[in-house]
Short mmCIF file of N, CA, C and O in Angstrom, two decimals:
data_model
loop_
_atom_site.label_atom_id
_atom_site.label_comp_id
_atom_site.label_asym_id
_atom_site.label_seq_id
_atom_site.Cartn_x
_atom_site.Cartn_y
_atom_site.Cartn_z
N UNK A 2 37.30 83.64 -37.43
CA UNK A 2 38.03 83.48 -35.41
C UNK A 2 38.03 81.76 -35.58
O UNK A 2 37.30 80.98 -35.91
N UNK A 3 39.08 81.30 -35.70
CA UNK A 3 39.87 79.62 -35.30
C UNK A 3 39.84 79.23 -34.21
O UNK A 3 40.26 79.83 -32.77
N UNK A 4 39.53 78.29 -33.53
CA UNK A 4 39.46 77.56 -32.41
C UNK A 4 40.27 76.41 -32.64
O UNK A 4 40.76 75.93 -33.29
N UNK A 5 41.67 76.75 -31.34
CA UNK A 5 42.42 75.36 -31.63
C UNK A 5 42.20 74.51 -30.38
O UNK A 5 42.46 75.69 -29.16
N UNK A 6 42.43 73.76 -30.84
CA UNK A 6 42.02 72.13 -29.41
C UNK A 6 43.66 71.20 -29.72
O UNK A 6 43.44 70.96 -30.81
N UNK A 7 43.72 71.16 -28.46
CA UNK A 7 45.43 70.21 -28.82
C UNK A 7 44.90 68.88 -28.31
O UNK A 7 44.10 68.56 -27.31
N UNK A 8 44.75 68.11 -29.42
CA UNK A 8 44.48 66.24 -29.04
C UNK A 8 45.75 65.54 -28.36
O UNK A 8 46.71 65.83 -28.89
N UNK A 9 45.14 65.16 -27.20
CA UNK A 9 46.25 64.17 -26.78
C UNK A 9 46.75 63.32 -27.96
O UNK A 9 45.55 62.43 -27.95
N UNK A 10 47.53 62.26 -27.13
CA UNK A 10 48.20 61.05 -28.28
C UNK A 10 47.86 60.21 -26.87
O UNK A 10 48.63 60.18 -26.14
N UNK A 11 47.58 58.65 -27.73
CA UNK A 11 47.51 57.98 -26.77
C UNK A 11 48.96 57.24 -26.81
O UNK A 11 49.43 55.73 -26.26
N UNK A 12 49.80 57.36 -27.27
CA UNK A 12 51.37 57.30 -26.80
C UNK A 12 52.62 57.55 -26.36
O UNK A 12 52.51 58.99 -26.30
N UNK A 13 53.08 56.79 -25.62
CA UNK A 13 53.77 57.33 -24.11
C UNK A 13 55.28 56.47 -24.79
O UNK A 13 55.37 55.35 -25.39
N UNK A 14 56.35 57.35 -23.93
CA UNK A 14 57.54 56.38 -24.08
C UNK A 14 57.82 55.81 -22.53
O UNK A 14 57.97 56.62 -21.61
N UNK A 15 58.31 54.45 -23.42
CA UNK A 15 58.37 53.73 -22.00
C UNK A 15 60.27 53.15 -22.04
O UNK A 15 60.58 53.00 -23.02
N UNK A 16 60.68 53.20 -20.99
CA UNK A 16 61.95 53.12 -21.20
C UNK A 16 62.44 51.98 -20.11
O UNK A 16 62.00 52.28 -18.99
N UNK A 17 63.01 51.34 -21.42
CA UNK A 17 62.88 49.63 -20.82
C UNK A 17 64.94 49.60 -20.38
O UNK A 17 65.33 49.09 -21.99
N UNK A 18 65.12 49.66 -19.37
CA UNK A 18 66.88 49.37 -19.06
C UNK A 18 67.56 50.51 -20.14
O UNK A 18 68.73 49.82 -20.75
N UNK A 19 67.07 51.13 -20.22
CA UNK A 19 68.17 52.49 -20.79
C UNK A 19 67.92 52.78 -22.33
O UNK A 19 68.27 53.30 -23.30
N UNK A 20 66.98 52.00 -22.66
CA UNK A 20 66.25 52.43 -24.29
C UNK A 20 64.89 52.27 -24.49
O UNK A 20 63.86 51.65 -23.40
N UNK A 21 64.70 53.68 -25.24
CA UNK A 21 63.13 53.85 -25.58
C UNK A 21 62.48 53.14 -26.07
O UNK A 21 62.74 53.07 -27.35
N UNK A 22 61.45 52.46 -25.68
CA UNK A 22 60.09 52.21 -26.92
C UNK A 22 58.87 52.76 -26.70
O UNK A 22 58.42 53.05 -25.73
N UNK A 23 58.41 53.68 -27.72
CA UNK A 23 56.78 53.63 -27.56
C UNK A 23 55.73 52.87 -27.54
O UNK A 23 55.86 51.85 -28.70
N UNK A 24 55.20 53.19 -26.85
CA UNK A 24 53.69 52.23 -26.66
C UNK A 24 52.63 53.52 -26.88
O UNK A 24 52.48 54.17 -26.43
N UNK A 25 51.29 52.21 -27.31
CA UNK A 25 50.18 52.99 -27.73
C UNK A 25 49.32 52.63 -26.74
O UNK A 25 48.80 51.35 -26.62
N UNK A 26 49.24 53.48 -25.61
CA UNK A 26 47.89 52.95 -24.59
C UNK A 26 46.63 53.22 -24.33
O UNK A 26 46.38 54.29 -23.61
N UNK A 27 45.95 53.22 -26.05
CA UNK A 27 44.43 53.37 -25.74
C UNK A 27 43.60 52.83 -25.16
O UNK A 27 44.49 51.80 -24.46
N UNK A 28 42.62 53.10 -25.12
CA UNK A 28 41.57 51.73 -24.36
C UNK A 28 41.65 50.57 -24.71
O UNK A 28 41.79 49.51 -24.35
N UNK A 29 41.69 50.54 -25.97
CA UNK A 29 41.47 49.48 -26.94
C UNK A 29 43.04 48.81 -26.34
O UNK A 29 42.74 47.67 -26.27
N UNK A 30 44.13 48.75 -26.36
CA UNK A 30 45.01 48.11 -26.16
C UNK A 30 45.19 47.51 -25.18
O UNK A 30 45.84 46.55 -24.83
N UNK A 31 45.12 48.78 -24.15
CA UNK A 31 45.12 48.92 -22.97
C UNK A 31 44.13 47.54 -22.33
O UNK A 31 44.68 46.39 -21.29
N UNK A 32 43.10 47.22 -22.63
CA UNK A 32 41.67 46.46 -22.36
C UNK A 32 42.10 44.85 -23.17
O UNK A 32 42.44 44.26 -22.42
N UNK A 33 43.55 44.97 -24.92
CA UNK A 33 44.15 43.67 -24.90
C UNK A 33 45.01 43.46 -24.00
O UNK A 33 45.36 41.92 -23.72
N UNK A 34 45.96 44.51 -23.42
CA UNK A 34 47.43 43.77 -23.08
C UNK A 34 46.60 43.47 -21.41
O UNK A 34 47.25 42.34 -21.43
N UNK A 35 45.70 44.04 -20.53
CA UNK A 35 45.26 43.54 -19.96
C UNK A 35 44.54 41.57 -19.76
O UNK A 35 44.91 41.40 -18.91
N UNK A 36 44.14 41.89 -20.37
CA UNK A 36 43.30 40.71 -21.07
C UNK A 36 44.62 39.72 -21.55
O UNK A 36 44.25 38.31 -21.02
N UNK A 37 45.47 40.08 -22.23
CA UNK A 37 46.08 38.48 -22.58
C UNK A 37 47.12 38.62 -21.23
O UNK A 37 47.41 37.30 -21.21
N UNK A 38 48.00 39.25 -20.47
CA UNK A 38 48.36 38.87 -18.99
C UNK A 38 47.45 37.81 -18.53
O UNK A 38 48.32 37.29 -17.65
N UNK A 39 46.62 37.73 -17.81
CA UNK A 39 45.36 37.52 -17.26
C UNK A 39 45.19 35.84 -18.17
O UNK A 39 45.43 35.56 -17.02
N UNK A 40 45.45 35.98 -19.38
CA UNK A 40 45.24 34.92 -19.79
C UNK A 40 46.44 33.89 -19.61
O UNK A 40 46.53 32.80 -20.04
N UNK A 41 47.57 34.67 -20.01
CA UNK A 41 48.73 34.26 -19.90
C UNK A 41 49.34 33.84 -18.03
O UNK A 41 49.28 32.79 -17.94
N UNK A 42 48.13 34.12 -17.48
CA UNK A 42 48.83 33.77 -15.67
C UNK A 42 48.04 32.55 -15.91
O UNK A 42 48.23 32.09 -14.86
N UNK A 43 46.93 32.51 -16.13
CA UNK A 43 46.04 31.77 -15.80
C UNK A 43 46.19 29.85 -16.89
O UNK A 43 45.52 29.15 -16.74
N UNK A 44 47.13 30.14 -17.79
CA UNK A 44 47.26 29.55 -18.42
C UNK A 44 48.71 28.65 -18.58
O UNK A 44 49.14 28.28 -19.36
N UNK A 45 49.20 28.02 -17.57
CA UNK A 45 50.32 28.09 -16.88
C UNK A 45 51.15 27.19 -16.92
O UNK A 45 51.71 26.15 -16.85
N UNK A 46 49.89 25.96 -17.02
CA UNK A 46 49.19 24.48 -16.75
C UNK A 46 49.93 23.95 -18.82
O UNK A 46 50.35 22.69 -18.43
N UNK A 47 50.02 24.92 -19.40
CA UNK A 47 50.18 24.41 -20.65
C UNK A 47 52.10 24.24 -20.46
O UNK A 47 52.04 23.24 -21.47
N UNK A 48 52.32 24.49 -20.01
CA UNK A 48 53.55 24.70 -19.68
C UNK A 48 54.20 23.52 -19.17
O UNK A 48 55.01 23.10 -19.42
N UNK A 49 53.01 23.01 -18.27
CA UNK A 49 53.81 21.80 -17.59
C UNK A 49 53.72 20.47 -18.44
O UNK A 49 54.10 19.47 -18.48
N UNK A 50 52.93 20.39 -19.61
CA UNK A 50 52.95 19.40 -20.40
C UNK A 50 54.48 19.88 -21.10
O UNK A 50 54.50 18.58 -22.44
N UNK A 51 54.89 20.65 -21.19
CA UNK A 51 56.19 20.54 -21.94
C UNK A 51 56.91 19.75 -21.54
O UNK A 51 57.61 18.97 -20.38
N UNK A 52 57.71 19.08 -22.65
CA UNK A 52 59.07 17.91 -22.36
C UNK A 52 60.26 18.06 -21.99
O UNK A 52 61.25 17.65 -20.97
N UNK A 53 60.83 19.31 -22.01
CA UNK A 53 62.10 20.02 -22.01
C UNK A 53 61.71 21.26 -21.54
O UNK A 53 60.49 21.74 -21.49
N UNK A 54 62.73 21.70 -20.59
CA UNK A 54 63.06 23.14 -19.87
C UNK A 54 62.93 23.90 -21.19
O UNK A 54 62.18 25.52 -21.07
N UNK A 55 63.83 23.83 -22.64
CA UNK A 55 64.01 24.86 -23.39
C UNK A 55 62.37 25.15 -23.87
O UNK A 55 62.16 25.98 -24.58
N UNK A 56 61.87 24.12 -23.78
CA UNK A 56 60.29 23.92 -24.72
C UNK A 56 59.45 25.02 -24.17
O UNK A 56 58.72 26.16 -24.48
N UNK A 57 59.72 24.71 -22.38
CA UNK A 57 59.29 25.51 -21.85
C UNK A 57 58.99 27.25 -22.21
O UNK A 57 58.55 28.00 -22.08
N UNK A 58 60.68 27.30 -21.65
CA UNK A 58 61.29 28.98 -21.94
C UNK A 58 60.83 29.63 -23.24
O UNK A 58 60.43 30.93 -23.86
N UNK A 59 60.92 28.48 -24.95
CA UNK A 59 60.48 28.81 -26.02
C UNK A 59 59.01 29.31 -25.99
O UNK A 59 58.75 30.21 -26.47
N UNK A 60 58.29 28.10 -25.30
CA UNK A 60 56.53 29.19 -25.39
C UNK A 60 56.29 30.37 -24.56
O UNK A 60 55.82 31.37 -24.80
N UNK A 61 57.10 30.43 -23.08
CA UNK A 61 56.90 31.55 -22.19
C UNK A 61 57.44 33.00 -23.29
O UNK A 61 56.86 33.82 -23.76
N UNK A 62 58.21 32.24 -23.87
CA UNK A 62 59.32 33.45 -24.80
C UNK A 62 57.96 34.17 -25.50
O UNK A 62 57.73 35.32 -26.61
N UNK A 63 57.15 33.05 -27.00
CA UNK A 63 56.57 33.62 -27.86
C UNK A 63 55.40 33.90 -27.31
O UNK A 63 54.56 34.72 -27.33
N UNK A 64 54.87 33.65 -25.81
CA UNK A 64 53.61 34.09 -25.45
C UNK A 64 53.69 35.58 -24.73
O UNK A 64 53.13 36.69 -24.75
N UNK A 65 55.22 35.69 -24.28
CA UNK A 65 55.33 37.27 -23.77
C UNK A 65 55.57 37.94 -24.91
O UNK A 65 55.22 39.23 -24.95
N UNK A 66 56.35 37.36 -26.14
CA UNK A 66 56.42 38.66 -27.40
C UNK A 66 54.80 38.71 -28.24
O UNK A 66 54.67 39.72 -28.51
N UNK A 67 53.86 37.33 -28.27
CA UNK A 67 52.53 38.29 -28.60
C UNK A 67 51.72 39.57 -27.49
O UNK A 67 51.10 40.41 -28.03
N UNK A 68 52.21 39.44 -26.12
CA UNK A 68 51.58 40.29 -25.10
C UNK A 68 52.28 41.48 -25.50
O UNK A 68 51.21 42.63 -25.68
N UNK A 69 53.56 41.82 -25.74
CA UNK A 69 54.15 43.45 -25.94
C UNK A 69 53.65 43.34 -27.02
O UNK A 69 53.82 44.61 -27.60
N UNK A 70 53.36 42.75 -28.06
CA UNK A 70 53.23 43.01 -29.54
C UNK A 70 51.97 44.49 -29.46
O UNK A 70 52.17 44.80 -30.51
N UNK A 71 51.05 44.08 -28.40
CA UNK A 71 49.90 44.95 -28.39
C UNK A 71 50.04 46.06 -28.41
O UNK A 71 49.55 46.87 -28.92
N UNK A 72 50.98 46.21 -27.44
CA UNK A 72 51.27 47.95 -26.84
C UNK A 72 52.51 48.76 -27.75
O UNK A 72 52.26 49.42 -27.87
N UNK A 73 53.14 47.74 -27.84
CA UNK A 73 54.93 48.09 -28.85
C UNK A 73 54.67 47.75 -30.41
O UNK A 73 54.57 46.58 -30.85
N UNK A 74 55.02 48.75 -31.10
CA UNK A 74 55.47 48.85 -32.94
C UNK A 74 56.19 48.05 -32.31
O UNK A 74 56.26 47.05 -33.44
N UNK A 75 57.22 48.53 -32.23
CA UNK A 75 59.01 47.71 -31.96
C UNK A 75 58.80 46.97 -31.00
O UNK A 75 58.89 47.34 -29.70
N UNK A 76 58.97 45.80 -30.85
CA UNK A 76 58.32 44.68 -30.10
C UNK A 76 59.80 44.67 -29.38
O UNK A 76 61.02 44.20 -29.04
N UNK A 77 59.96 44.81 -27.72
CA UNK A 77 61.33 45.10 -27.03
C UNK A 77 61.54 43.31 -26.59
O UNK A 77 62.10 43.41 -25.87
N UNK A 78 60.67 42.29 -26.59
CA UNK A 78 61.07 41.14 -26.13
C UNK A 78 62.24 40.56 -26.58
O UNK A 78 62.96 39.99 -25.18
N UNK A 79 62.88 40.89 -27.66
CA UNK A 79 64.27 40.31 -27.36
C UNK A 79 65.00 40.90 -26.91
O UNK A 79 66.44 41.00 -26.36
N UNK A 80 64.95 42.10 -26.70
CA UNK A 80 65.86 43.40 -26.05
C UNK A 80 65.76 42.91 -24.62
O UNK A 80 66.86 42.81 -23.42
N UNK A 81 64.86 42.61 -24.06
CA UNK A 81 64.64 42.70 -23.10
C UNK A 81 64.73 41.33 -22.35
O UNK A 81 65.53 41.30 -21.26
N UNK A 82 64.88 40.36 -23.88
CA UNK A 82 65.49 38.94 -22.64
C UNK A 82 66.59 38.97 -22.59
O UNK A 82 67.65 38.80 -21.83
N UNK A 83 67.50 39.46 -24.03
CA UNK A 83 68.69 39.94 -23.64
C UNK A 83 69.17 40.62 -22.33
O UNK A 83 70.36 40.10 -22.00
N UNK A 84 68.78 41.22 -21.72
CA UNK A 84 68.98 42.26 -20.82
C UNK A 84 69.21 41.41 -19.80
O UNK A 84 69.83 41.49 -18.28
N UNK A 85 67.64 40.57 -19.44
CA UNK A 85 67.26 40.00 -18.26
C UNK A 85 67.84 38.40 -18.47
O UNK A 85 68.61 38.09 -17.43
N UNK A 86 68.10 37.90 -19.47
CA UNK A 86 68.60 37.02 -19.35
C UNK A 86 67.94 35.60 -19.41
O UNK A 86 68.76 34.48 -19.68
N UNK A 87 66.73 35.53 -19.12
CA UNK A 87 66.11 33.97 -18.69
C UNK A 87 64.22 34.77 -19.30
O UNK A 87 64.11 36.03 -19.06
N UNK A 88 64.07 33.66 -19.86
CA UNK A 88 62.18 33.44 -20.33
C UNK A 88 60.69 33.82 -19.13
O UNK A 88 60.35 34.86 -18.82
N UNK A 89 61.75 33.38 -17.72
CA UNK A 89 61.31 33.73 -16.55
C UNK A 89 61.22 35.10 -16.01
O UNK A 89 59.98 35.50 -15.80
N UNK A 90 62.00 35.32 -16.23
CA UNK A 90 62.43 37.41 -16.15
C UNK A 90 61.38 38.02 -17.02
O UNK A 90 60.96 39.17 -16.49
N UNK A 91 60.74 37.38 -18.18
CA UNK A 91 60.47 38.16 -18.85
C UNK A 91 59.09 38.85 -17.74
O UNK A 91 58.31 40.10 -18.41
N UNK A 92 58.31 37.78 -17.33
CA UNK A 92 57.01 38.37 -16.73
C UNK A 92 56.60 39.66 -15.61
O UNK A 92 56.08 40.31 -15.80
N UNK A 93 58.18 39.86 -14.87
CA UNK A 93 58.49 40.48 -14.13
C UNK A 93 58.03 41.82 -14.61
O UNK A 93 57.95 42.73 -14.49
N UNK A 94 58.95 41.95 -15.97
CA UNK A 94 58.78 43.27 -16.73
C UNK A 94 57.63 43.77 -17.24
O UNK A 94 56.92 44.43 -17.08
N UNK A 95 57.04 42.50 -17.76
CA UNK A 95 55.22 42.48 -18.28
C UNK A 95 54.43 43.12 -17.27
O UNK A 95 54.17 44.15 -17.12
N UNK A 96 54.83 42.63 -15.80
CA UNK A 96 54.17 43.09 -14.60
C UNK A 96 54.49 44.37 -14.24
O UNK A 96 53.72 44.88 -14.24
N UNK A 97 56.06 45.11 -14.83
CA UNK A 97 56.21 46.26 -14.13
C UNK A 97 55.41 47.07 -15.72
O UNK A 97 55.12 48.54 -15.05
N UNK A 98 55.81 46.53 -16.27
CA UNK A 98 54.84 47.59 -18.04
C UNK A 98 53.32 47.62 -16.76
O UNK A 98 53.23 48.77 -17.82
N UNK A 99 52.79 46.61 -17.18
CA UNK A 99 51.48 46.71 -16.55
C UNK A 99 50.91 47.76 -15.33
O UNK A 99 50.40 48.75 -15.71
N UNK A 100 51.88 47.72 -14.41
CA UNK A 100 51.78 48.81 -13.64
C UNK A 100 52.10 50.04 -13.77
O UNK A 100 51.44 51.05 -13.59
N UNK A 101 53.15 50.60 -14.49
CA UNK A 101 53.32 51.64 -15.06
C UNK A 101 52.27 52.34 -16.27
O UNK A 101 52.36 53.47 -16.17
N UNK A 102 51.75 51.45 -16.85
CA UNK A 102 50.80 52.17 -17.63
C UNK A 102 49.58 52.23 -17.01
O UNK A 102 48.86 53.68 -16.76
N UNK A 103 49.41 51.82 -15.89
CA UNK A 103 48.31 51.55 -14.84
C UNK A 103 48.56 53.02 -14.19
O UNK A 103 47.41 53.70 -14.34
N UNK A 104 49.31 52.86 -13.87
CA UNK A 104 49.72 54.15 -12.93
C UNK A 104 49.60 55.36 -13.79
O UNK A 104 48.94 56.68 -13.72
N UNK A 105 50.08 55.06 -14.97
CA UNK A 105 50.04 56.47 -16.25
C UNK A 105 48.88 56.30 -16.16
O UNK A 105 48.30 58.26 -16.06
N UNK A 106 47.82 55.93 -16.88
CA UNK A 106 46.94 56.42 -16.68
C UNK A 106 45.86 56.87 -15.90
O UNK A 106 44.93 57.70 -16.14
N UNK A 107 46.25 56.34 -14.67
CA UNK A 107 45.39 56.95 -13.37
C UNK A 107 46.24 58.17 -13.19
O UNK A 107 45.27 59.40 -12.55
N UNK A 108 46.72 58.63 -13.63
CA UNK A 108 47.44 59.93 -12.98
C UNK A 108 46.91 61.26 -14.19
O UNK A 108 46.80 62.41 -14.37
N UNK A 109 47.18 60.88 -15.17
CA UNK A 109 46.33 61.30 -16.35
C UNK A 109 45.24 61.56 -16.49
O UNK A 109 44.19 62.51 -16.23
N UNK A 110 43.97 60.67 -15.95
CA UNK A 110 42.58 60.58 -15.31
C UNK A 110 42.86 61.98 -14.44
O UNK A 110 41.70 62.81 -13.93
N UNK A 111 43.35 61.26 -13.11
CA UNK A 111 43.77 62.57 -12.31
C UNK A 111 43.95 64.11 -12.44
O UNK A 111 43.23 64.77 -12.67
N UNK A 112 44.63 64.57 -13.70
CA UNK A 112 44.86 65.45 -14.18
C UNK A 112 43.76 66.46 -14.84
O UNK A 112 43.50 67.10 -14.72
N UNK A 113 42.97 64.71 -15.87
CA UNK A 113 41.86 65.84 -16.60
C UNK A 113 40.68 66.16 -15.54
O UNK A 113 39.99 66.78 -15.76
N UNK A 114 40.38 65.17 -14.51
CA UNK A 114 39.54 66.05 -13.19
C UNK A 114 39.66 67.22 -13.03
O UNK A 114 38.41 67.62 -12.83
N UNK A 115 41.06 67.73 -12.56
CA UNK A 115 41.60 68.51 -11.69
C UNK A 115 41.13 69.61 -12.50
O UNK A 115 40.59 70.93 -11.59
N UNK A 116 41.71 69.55 -13.51
CA UNK A 116 41.36 70.44 -14.60
C UNK A 116 39.59 70.91 -14.91
O UNK A 116 39.28 72.09 -15.16
N UNK A 117 39.47 69.98 -14.80
CA UNK A 117 37.14 70.17 -15.48
C UNK A 117 36.51 70.46 -13.90
O UNK A 117 35.76 71.44 -14.13
N UNK A 118 37.03 70.18 -12.68
CA UNK A 118 36.74 70.07 -11.37
C UNK A 118 36.98 71.30 -10.40
O UNK A 118 36.83 71.79 -9.47
N UNK A 119 38.35 72.31 -11.40
CA UNK A 119 38.53 73.19 -10.59
C UNK A 119 37.79 74.23 -10.62
O UNK A 119 36.95 74.96 -11.51
N UNK A 120 37.83 75.06 -9.23
CA UNK A 120 36.47 76.17 -9.29
C UNK A 120 37.04 77.21 -9.70
O UNK A 120 38.33 77.67 -10.07
N UNK A 121 36.48 78.05 -10.47
CA UNK A 121 36.94 78.66 -11.47
C UNK A 121 37.41 80.10 -10.74
O UNK A 121 36.54 80.30 -9.43
N UNK A 122 38.28 80.86 -11.14
CA UNK A 122 39.23 81.99 -10.45
C UNK A 122 37.96 82.73 -10.02
O UNK A 122 36.78 83.65 -11.27
N UNK A 123 37.95 84.07 -9.03
CA UNK A 123 37.30 85.27 -8.93
C UNK A 123 37.66 86.54 -9.92
O UNK A 123 38.74 86.60 -9.83
N UNK A 124 37.07 87.00 -10.97
CA UNK A 124 37.40 88.16 -11.48
C UNK A 124 37.43 89.38 -10.55
O UNK A 124 36.62 89.61 -9.36
N UNK A 125 38.12 89.61 -10.49
CA UNK A 125 38.82 91.00 -10.14
C UNK A 125 37.92 92.61 -10.37
O UNK A 125 37.52 92.78 -12.10
N UNK A 126 37.54 93.23 -10.07
CA UNK A 126 36.54 94.18 -10.35
C UNK A 126 36.81 95.43 -10.33
O UNK A 126 38.10 95.94 -9.22
#
């Protein structure tokens, strides 16, 4: 007799403006992603040291590219930039991705808790 157990995958599909990208939301990646966003949000002073607006946009784009590379095998940075048209718009998208992943993890956890905490059904005699 064999026991079959389905193992869940940490890969989820993320729809970004009509194109699907696969994200790895394993615990390790989500932790890295969250830390990278926090670091990015706390390091805006380095952009003030730039001499031109274009330098600021280039720095922002590269920082966001690095943050998105944590979750996505196919980095959606250029695709998002093409859609939103500006580097500052990347921040909104990255924050939306973070919120979406947090919601996905929360729903997954609730489902697992419900699965294991449900009261057993009474057997009919």
